[in-house]
Amino acid sequence: MVTVTWLLRTLLVFHLLHLSTSVDTITSTQSIKDGDEIVSIGKIFALGFFSPGNSMKRYVGIWYYQVSEPTIVWVANRDNPVNDTSGILSINTHGNLALFGSNETVPVWSTNIPVTSAKNTVAHLLDSGNLILLRNDTKKLLWQSFDYPTQTLLPFMKLGLNRRTGLNRELTAWKSADDPGTGNFSYRIDPTGFPQLSLYKGTTKWWRSGSWTGQRWSGVPEMTSNYIFNVTFVNNQDEASIVYTVTKPSVTTRMIVNESGFVQRFTWSNADRRWIGFWSSPKEQCDYYGHCGASGNCDPYHADKFECTCLPGFEPKSPDEWYLRDGSGGCKRKREMSTCQKGEGFVKVARVKIPDTNVTRVEMSYDLKACEEECLKNCSCLGYTSAYGESKGGIGCLTYYRDLIDTRTYANAGQDMYVRVDAAELGICLFSTTYLLYYLFILPTACKDFFHSL
């Protein structure tokens, strides 16, 4: 009888201890040590200590609570691990959330914001996966993990630049499956020119999702009306940002940047009990940034032909390199071509991811006709397109004054780009389209583009 009573008391104490470490908050009187965890109210996410892969080092992270495959979505001390299981995450005397190792007075990691007292703050883990630090009295938000993402973008998490504060929320890959430290690949909004999402390897641009067309990213044709997300894109004086929300709350999904340099979207299958790859990029040669160089266009649909062509009015800088199927050197203006106030015009290149928009000038009040006139009157303008080219009639105007880089063709998506050519090139195109037999035999590439656009 004594043994049974002792066992019941032990189980009760264990249950109470488990409850005490399974609430969604950290306070000045309730910290968590290695082995404990807190769980969001709806039991969607958990926060605690973990060791990735084959590593023995300890990190504080957030993971899915009900997903059977361990999946970390955020790491606090990614570049400063604790070397043993002595870690404690607590509200320190200054009111910051702080991680301490054994016998340490300086935190391994901290929210590091100006707060006056530990009694004034409390940390909550939300069902969105966001860890927030609030003032106890006013409930004012002081800090949130969504402002400091690691490799994962969750629904309702904002990616982009706050132009007022300078805060730039970007994804950065892990170093490896065993090391969540800051890796070599990052995914972020480029705010200059007309904002776009880009993947970087170090400081080198690796892949562009392109600019926002009004319906999708120009370099992500998979984003259709049946896509599983709604996307809110904001570009104003305060910020350039995006937020994804799911169209079906039952869908568990995440986007990551992995250590190999791929941006990937996954959804969780309860039936298969695994993550299913929904989308990934880059996935073909034409996706990689600048594959065909300046003023080149990458068209993967040329069966048994070199995927690189020159935009209208341009020719390969190095024919020998192009013969060897190396288009990275790009294209140059054709010899003796004059595009300055001598009867020049524009050839439409249809269904493309428009060139890098970091170098564009933006006039959102212009329609496509005004955009053409703006480009035509400036001899330095190489081409133009609509800012939101997939909206009805096109909205806004982008004009280009520097190299046209990273253009590629799609089969059933993309925008129309208008490239400046001289009167002779324009005349050849107009003349040639009158005689359709020329198309099969001698019509120049630029004119074929023009013909297809009619």
Coordinates of C-alpha atoms in Angstrom, one line a residue:
M1 CA 0.0 0.0 0.0
V2 CA 2.8 2.4 0.9
T3 CA 4.5 1.5 -2.4
V4 CA 1.3 2.3 -4.4
T5 CA 0.8 5.6 -2.5
W6 CA 4.4 6.6 -3.1
L7 CA 4.1 5.7 -6.8
L8 CA 0.9 7.8 -7.2
R9 CA 2.5 10.8 -5.5
T10 CA 5.6 10.4 -7.7
L11 CA 3.4 10.4 -10.8
L12 CA 1.5 13.4 -9.6
V13 CA 4.6 15.4 -8.9
F14 CA 6.0 14.4 -12.3
H15 CA 2.7 15.4 -14.0
L16 CA 2.7 18.8 -12.2
L17 CA 6.4 19.4 -13.1
H18 CA 5.6 18.5 -16.8
L19 CA 2.7 21.0 -16.7
S20 CA 4.9 23.7 -15.2
T21 CA 7.3 23.4 -18.1
S22 CA 4.7 23.0 -20.8
V23 CA 3.0 26.4 -20.6
D24 CA 3.6 29.0 -23.3
T25 CA 5.5 31.6 -21.2
I26 CA 8.8 32.4 -19.7
T27 CA 8.8 34.9 -16.8
S28 CA 11.2 36.3 -14.2
T29 CA 10.2 33.5 -11.9
Q30 CA 9.8 30.7 -14.5
S31 CA 12.8 29.9 -16.7
I32 CA 13.5 26.7 -18.7
K33 CA 16.5 24.6 -18.4
D34 CA 17.9 22.0 -20.8
G35 CA 15.3 19.2 -21.0
D36 CA 12.3 21.5 -20.4
E37 CA 10.2 23.0 -23.1
I38 CA 7.3 25.4 -23.5
V39 CA 4.4 24.8 -25.9
S40 CA 2.1 27.2 -27.6
I41 CA -1.5 27.3 -26.5
G42 CA -2.8 25.4 -29.4
K43 CA 0.0 22.9 -29.2
I44 CA 1.4 23.9 -32.6
F45 CA 4.9 24.8 -31.8
A46 CA 7.4 24.0 -28.9
L47 CA 10.5 25.8 -27.7
G48 CA 13.4 24.1 -25.9
F49 CA 16.9 22.8 -26.3
F50 CA 18.1 20.5 -29.1
S51 CA 21.2 19.1 -30.8
P52 CA 21.1 19.0 -34.6
G53 CA 22.2 16.0 -36.6
N54 CA 25.2 14.3 -35.2
S55 CA 26.3 17.3 -33.1
M56 CA 26.5 17.2 -29.3
K57 CA 26.3 21.0 -29.0
R58 CA 23.1 22.5 -27.6
Y59 CA 20.9 25.2 -29.1
V60 CA 17.6 26.8 -28.2
G61 CA 15.1 26.4 -31.0
I62 CA 11.5 26.3 -32.0
W63 CA 10.0 23.3 -33.7
Y64 CA 6.6 21.8 -34.7
Y65 CA 5.0 20.1 -31.7
Q66 CA 2.7 17.7 -33.5
V67 CA 4.9 16.9 -36.6
S68 CA 6.5 13.5 -36.1
E69 CA 9.6 14.4 -38.1
P70 CA 11.8 16.7 -35.9
T71 CA 11.8 20.1 -37.8
I72 CA 13.5 23.1 -36.4
V73 CA 12.1 26.5 -37.7
W74 CA 14.1 29.0 -35.6
V75 CA 17.3 29.0 -33.6
A76 CA 18.2 31.6 -31.0
N77 CA 21.9 31.0 -30.5
R78 CA 22.7 29.6 -33.9
D79 CA 26.3 31.0 -33.9
N80 CA 27.0 30.5 -30.2
P81 CA 26.1 27.0 -29.0
V82 CA 26.2 25.8 -25.4
N83 CA 28.8 23.0 -25.1
D84 CA 26.9 20.9 -22.6
T85 CA 23.4 20.5 -21.1
S86 CA 23.8 23.2 -18.5
G87 CA 21.9 25.9 -20.5
I88 CA 19.1 27.9 -18.9
L89 CA 16.8 30.3 -20.8
S90 CA 15.4 33.0 -18.5
I91 CA 14.3 36.6 -18.1
N92 CA 17.5 38.3 -16.8
T93 CA 17.6 41.2 -14.3
H94 CA 17.3 43.8 -17.2
G95 CA 14.2 42.2 -18.5
N96 CA 15.8 40.6 -21.6
L97 CA 15.3 37.0 -22.6
A98 CA 18.8 35.5 -22.1
L99 CA 20.5 32.2 -22.5
F100 CA 23.2 31.2 -20.0
G101 CA 25.6 28.3 -19.9
S102 CA 27.2 26.7 -16.8
N103 CA 28.6 29.3 -14.3
E104 CA 28.4 32.1 -16.9
T105 CA 27.5 35.7 -16.0
V106 CA 27.5 36.9 -19.6
P107 CA 24.7 35.4 -21.7
V108 CA 25.4 33.2 -24.7
W109 CA 22.5 34.8 -26.4
S110 CA 20.1 37.6 -25.5
T111 CA 17.3 39.7 -27.0
N112 CA 19.5 42.6 -26.1
I113 CA 16.9 45.4 -26.0
P114 CA 16.8 48.3 -23.5
V115 CA 14.5 47.2 -20.7
T116 CA 14.6 48.3 -17.1
S117 CA 13.4 45.4 -14.9
A118 CA 12.8 41.7 -15.1
K119 CA 9.4 42.3 -13.5
N120 CA 8.3 44.2 -16.5
T121 CA 8.6 41.5 -19.1
V122 CA 7.2 38.1 -20.1
A123 CA 8.0 35.9 -23.1
H124 CA 5.2 34.0 -25.0
L125 CA 5.4 31.3 -27.7
L126 CA 2.5 31.8 -30.1
D127 CA 0.7 29.3 -32.3
S128 CA 2.2 31.1 -35.3
G129 CA 5.7 30.0 -34.2
N130 CA 6.6 33.5 -33.1
L131 CA 8.4 34.0 -29.8
I132 CA 7.5 37.4 -28.4
L133 CA 8.7 39.5 -25.5
L134 CA 6.1 41.9 -23.9
R135 CA 5.9 44.4 -21.2
N136 CA 3.8 42.9 -18.5
D137 CA 1.9 46.0 -17.6
T138 CA 1.1 47.5 -21.1
K139 CA 1.5 44.3 -23.2
K140 CA 3.6 46.4 -25.6
L141 CA 5.7 44.2 -28.0
L142 CA 9.4 44.7 -27.3
W143 CA 10.9 42.0 -29.4
Q144 CA 9.9 39.0 -31.6
S145 CA 11.7 36.1 -33.2
F146 CA 9.8 36.8 -36.5
D147 CA 12.1 39.9 -36.9
Y148 CA 15.2 37.6 -36.8
P149 CA 14.4 34.6 -38.9
T150 CA 17.0 31.8 -39.5
Q151 CA 16.5 29.4 -42.4
T152 CA 12.6 29.1 -42.4
L153 CA 9.8 31.4 -43.5
L154 CA 6.5 30.5 -41.8
P155 CA 3.0 31.8 -42.7
F156 CA 2.4 35.3 -41.4
M157 CA 6.1 36.0 -41.0
K158 CA 7.2 39.1 -42.8
L159 CA 10.3 39.1 -45.1
G160 CA 11.8 42.4 -46.2
L161 CA 13.1 45.8 -45.2
N162 CA 11.7 48.3 -42.8
R163 CA 12.9 51.5 -44.4
R164 CA 12.4 53.6 -41.2
T165 CA 14.3 51.4 -38.8
G166 CA 16.7 49.7 -41.2
L167 CA 15.6 46.2 -40.0
N168 CA 16.0 43.7 -42.8
R169 CA 14.3 40.4 -42.3
E170 CA 16.0 37.7 -44.5
L171 CA 16.5 34.0 -44.5
T172 CA 19.9 32.5 -44.1
A173 CA 20.8 28.9 -44.6
W174 CA 22.4 26.6 -42.0
K175 CA 26.0 25.8 -42.5
S176 CA 25.1 22.1 -42.5
A177 CA 22.6 19.6 -41.1
D178 CA 24.9 19.4 -38.0
D179 CA 25.4 23.1 -37.7
P180 CA 22.7 25.7 -37.7
G181 CA 25.2 28.5 -37.8
T182 CA 24.9 31.3 -40.4
G183 CA 25.5 29.7 -43.7
N184 CA 26.6 31.0 -47.1
F185 CA 23.2 31.4 -48.8
S186 CA 20.7 34.1 -48.0
Y187 CA 17.2 35.0 -49.4
R188 CA 16.0 38.6 -49.2
I189 CA 14.3 41.5 -50.8
D190 CA 16.5 43.8 -52.8
P191 CA 14.8 47.2 -52.2
T192 CA 16.7 49.3 -54.8
G193 CA 15.0 50.1 -58.1
F194 CA 11.8 48.0 -58.2
P195 CA 12.0 45.6 -55.2
Q196 CA 12.4 41.9 -55.9
L197 CA 13.4 38.7 -54.1
S198 CA 16.9 37.3 -54.6
L199 CA 18.9 34.4 -53.4
Y200 CA 22.6 35.2 -52.7
K201 CA 25.6 33.0 -52.4
G202 CA 27.8 35.2 -50.2
T203 CA 27.6 38.5 -51.9
T204 CA 26.9 37.0 -55.4
K205 CA 23.4 37.0 -56.7
W206 CA 22.5 33.3 -57.3
W207 CA 18.8 33.3 -58.3
R208 CA 16.0 35.9 -58.6
S209 CA 12.4 35.1 -58.0
G210 CA 11.9 38.4 -59.9
S211 CA 9.7 41.4 -59.1
W212 CA 6.1 41.3 -58.1
T213 CA 3.8 41.3 -61.2
G214 CA 0.6 42.1 -59.4
Q215 CA -0.3 38.4 -59.2
R216 CA 3.0 36.5 -58.6
W217 CA 6.8 36.7 -58.6
S218 CA 7.8 37.0 -62.2
G219 CA 10.3 34.2 -61.8
V220 CA 7.9 31.8 -60.1
P221 CA 5.4 30.7 -62.8
E222 CA 4.0 28.0 -60.4
M223 CA 2.2 30.7 -58.5
T224 CA -1.3 30.3 -60.0
S225 CA -4.7 31.2 -58.7
N226 CA -4.8 27.6 -57.2
Y227 CA -1.7 28.2 -55.2
I228 CA -1.9 27.4 -51.5
F229 CA -1.0 30.9 -50.4
N230 CA -2.1 34.5 -50.5
V231 CA 0.7 36.9 -50.8
T232 CA 0.7 40.5 -49.6
F233 CA 3.4 42.6 -51.2
V234 CA 4.0 46.1 -49.8
N235 CA 6.3 48.7 -51.3
N236 CA 6.1 52.2 -49.9
Q237 CA 8.1 54.8 -48.0
D238 CA 8.0 52.7 -44.9
E239 CA 8.9 49.3 -46.1
A240 CA 9.4 46.8 -48.9
S241 CA 8.1 43.4 -47.7
I242 CA 6.1 40.3 -48.3
V243 CA 3.9 38.1 -46.1
Y244 CA 2.5 34.7 -47.1
T245 CA -0.7 33.5 -45.6
V246 CA -2.2 30.0 -46.2
T247 CA -5.5 29.7 -48.0
K248 CA -6.4 26.6 -46.0
P249 CA -5.6 26.8 -42.3
S250 CA -5.3 23.0 -42.1
V251 CA -2.2 23.1 -44.4
T252 CA 1.1 23.0 -42.5
T253 CA 3.8 24.5 -44.7
R254 CA 7.2 26.2 -44.6
M255 CA 9.7 27.6 -46.9
I256 CA 13.4 27.2 -46.3
V257 CA 16.8 28.2 -47.8
N258 CA 19.0 25.1 -47.5
E259 CA 22.8 24.8 -47.3
S260 CA 23.1 23.7 -50.9
G261 CA 21.6 26.9 -52.3
F262 CA 18.0 26.0 -53.0
V263 CA 14.8 27.8 -51.9
Q264 CA 12.2 25.1 -51.2
R265 CA 8.6 25.0 -50.2
F266 CA 7.3 21.9 -48.2
T267 CA 3.9 20.8 -47.0
W268 CA 3.3 18.2 -44.3
S269 CA 1.4 15.1 -45.2
N270 CA -0.5 13.6 -42.2
A271 CA -1.2 10.5 -44.3
D272 CA 2.4 9.9 -45.2
R273 CA 3.8 11.4 -42.1
R274 CA 6.5 13.3 -44.0
W275 CA 7.3 16.6 -45.6
I276 CA 6.4 16.7 -49.3
G277 CA 8.4 19.0 -51.7
F278 CA 5.9 21.4 -53.2
W279 CA 8.3 23.7 -55.1
S280 CA 12.0 24.4 -55.4
S281 CA 14.3 26.8 -57.2
P282 CA 16.7 27.2 -59.0
K283 CA 16.0 24.0 -60.9
E284 CA 17.3 24.5 -64.5
Q285 CA 20.2 26.4 -66.1
C286 CA 18.0 29.3 -67.1
D287 CA 17.1 29.9 -63.4
Y288 CA 20.7 30.7 -62.4
Y289 CA 21.4 34.4 -62.3
G290 CA 22.9 35.9 -65.5
H291 CA 23.3 32.5 -67.2
C292 CA 23.3 34.2 -70.6
G293 CA 25.1 37.4 -69.6
A294 CA 24.2 41.0 -70.3
S295 CA 21.5 41.5 -73.0
G296 CA 21.1 37.8 -73.3
N297 CA 17.8 35.8 -73.0
C298 CA 17.7 32.3 -71.7
D299 CA 15.1 30.1 -73.4
P300 CA 15.1 26.4 -72.2
Y301 CA 12.4 25.5 -74.7
H302 CA 14.8 25.5 -77.7
A303 CA 15.0 21.7 -78.1
D304 CA 18.6 20.6 -79.0
K305 CA 19.7 24.2 -79.4
F306 CA 21.8 26.5 -77.2
E307 CA 19.4 28.0 -74.6
C308 CA 21.1 31.4 -74.8
T309 CA 20.0 34.0 -77.5
C310 CA 20.6 37.7 -77.7
L311 CA 17.8 40.2 -77.2
P312 CA 16.7 42.1 -80.3
G313 CA 19.4 44.5 -81.6
F314 CA 22.2 42.6 -79.9
E315 CA 24.7 39.9 -80.9
P316 CA 27.1 37.7 -79.0
K317 CA 30.2 39.4 -77.6
S318 CA 32.2 36.3 -78.2
P319 CA 30.8 34.0 -81.0
D320 CA 33.4 31.4 -80.2
E321 CA 32.2 31.1 -76.6
W322 CA 28.6 30.9 -77.8
Y323 CA 29.6 28.2 -80.2
L324 CA 30.9 26.3 -77.2
R325 CA 27.6 26.9 -75.4
D326 CA 29.0 29.4 -72.9
G327 CA 26.7 32.5 -72.9
S328 CA 28.0 34.1 -69.7
G329 CA 29.9 36.8 -71.7
G330 CA 26.6 38.1 -72.9
C331 CA 25.7 40.2 -75.9
K332 CA 26.6 43.6 -77.4
R333 CA 24.9 46.1 -79.6
K334 CA 25.1 45.2 -83.3
R335 CA 27.7 47.1 -85.3
E336 CA 26.8 50.4 -86.7
M337 CA 23.5 50.4 -84.9
S338 CA 22.1 53.9 -83.9
T339 CA 19.3 54.1 -81.4
C340 CA 19.3 57.8 -80.7
Q341 CA 16.6 60.0 -82.3
K342 CA 16.9 58.3 -85.7
G343 CA 13.6 56.5 -86.1
E344 CA 14.2 53.8 -83.6
G345 CA 11.5 51.9 -81.8
F346 CA 10.9 48.8 -79.7
V347 CA 10.5 45.1 -80.2
K348 CA 8.4 43.1 -77.8
V349 CA 9.9 40.1 -76.2
A350 CA 7.0 38.1 -74.8
R351 CA 6.5 35.8 -71.8
V352 CA 9.8 36.6 -69.9
K353 CA 11.1 37.0 -66.4
I354 CA 12.0 40.7 -67.0
P355 CA 15.6 41.7 -66.4
D356 CA 17.0 42.5 -63.0
T357 CA 14.9 45.4 -61.7
N358 CA 17.5 46.8 -59.3
V359 CA 18.7 49.0 -62.2
T360 CA 15.2 50.4 -63.2
R361 CA 13.6 53.7 -62.8
V362 CA 10.0 53.5 -61.5
E363 CA 7.0 55.6 -62.4
M364 CA 3.9 54.0 -61.0
S365 CA 1.6 56.7 -62.4
Y366 CA 2.5 55.9 -66.0
D367 CA 0.6 53.5 -68.3
L368 CA 2.4 51.4 -70.9
K369 CA 2.1 54.1 -73.6
A370 CA 3.5 56.8 -71.4
C371 CA 6.2 54.4 -70.4
E372 CA 7.2 53.9 -74.1
E373 CA 7.3 57.7 -74.6
E374 CA 9.4 58.2 -71.5
C375 CA 11.9 55.6 -72.8
L376 CA 12.0 56.8 -76.4
K377 CA 12.9 60.4 -75.5
N378 CA 16.0 59.3 -73.5
C379 CA 18.7 57.8 -75.8
S380 CA 20.2 55.9 -72.8
C381 CA 17.0 54.0 -72.2
L382 CA 17.5 50.3 -73.3
G383 CA 13.9 49.2 -72.8
Y384 CA 10.7 49.3 -70.7
T385 CA 8.0 47.2 -69.2
S386 CA 5.0 47.5 -66.9
A387 CA 5.7 47.3 -63.2
Y388 CA 2.7 45.1 -62.6
G389 CA 2.7 43.5 -66.0
E390 CA 0.1 40.8 -65.3
S391 CA -2.5 43.1 -64.0
K392 CA -5.2 44.1 -66.6
G393 CA -3.6 46.6 -69.0
G394 CA -0.4 46.8 -67.0
I395 CA 0.2 49.1 -64.1
G396 CA 3.2 51.4 -63.6
C397 CA 6.4 51.8 -65.6
L398 CA 9.9 50.4 -65.4
T399 CA 12.6 51.8 -67.6
Y400 CA 16.1 50.4 -68.0
Y401 CA 19.3 52.4 -68.4
R402 CA 21.9 49.8 -67.6
D403 CA 22.6 46.2 -68.8
L404 CA 19.6 44.0 -69.2
I405 CA 20.6 41.0 -67.1
D406 CA 18.9 37.7 -66.2
T407 CA 16.1 37.7 -68.8
R408 CA 14.5 34.3 -69.4
T409 CA 11.5 33.0 -71.4
Y410 CA 8.6 31.0 -70.0
A411 CA 6.1 28.8 -72.0
N412 CA 2.9 30.0 -70.4
A413 CA 3.8 32.8 -68.0
G414 CA 5.9 35.9 -67.7
Q415 CA 5.6 39.6 -68.8
D416 CA 6.2 41.5 -72.0
M417 CA 9.5 43.4 -72.3
Y418 CA 10.1 46.0 -74.9
V419 CA 13.7 46.4 -76.1
R420 CA 15.0 49.4 -78.0
V421 CA 16.2 48.8 -81.5
D422 CA 17.3 51.1 -84.4
A423 CA 15.2 52.0 -87.4
A424 CA 17.0 49.5 -89.6
E425 CA 16.3 46.6 -87.2
L426 CA 12.8 47.7 -86.7
G427 CA 12.3 48.0 -90.5
I428 CA 13.7 44.6 -91.2
C429 CA 11.2 43.1 -88.7
L430 CA 8.2 45.0 -90.2
F431 CA 9.2 44.0 -93.7
S432 CA 10.0 40.4 -92.9
T433 CA 6.6 39.8 -91.2
T434 CA 4.9 40.7 -94.5
Y435 CA 6.6 37.8 -96.1
L436 CA 6.0 34.8 -93.8
L437 CA 8.1 32.4 -95.8
Y438 CA 11.2 34.4 -94.6
Y439 CA 10.3 33.2 -91.1
L440 CA 11.4 29.7 -91.8
F441 CA 14.7 30.5 -93.5
I442 CA 16.4 33.8 -93.0
L443 CA 14.4 35.8 -90.4
P444 CA 16.7 37.2 -87.7
T445 CA 16.2 36.1 -84.1
A446 CA 15.1 39.6 -83.2
C447 CA 12.5 39.6 -85.9
K448 CA 11.2 36.2 -84.8
D449 CA 10.6 37.7 -81.4
F450 CA 8.8 40.6 -83.0
F451 CA 6.8 38.3 -85.2
H452 CA 5.7 36.1 -82.2
S453 CA 4.5 39.3 -80.4
L454 CA 2.1 40.3 -83.1

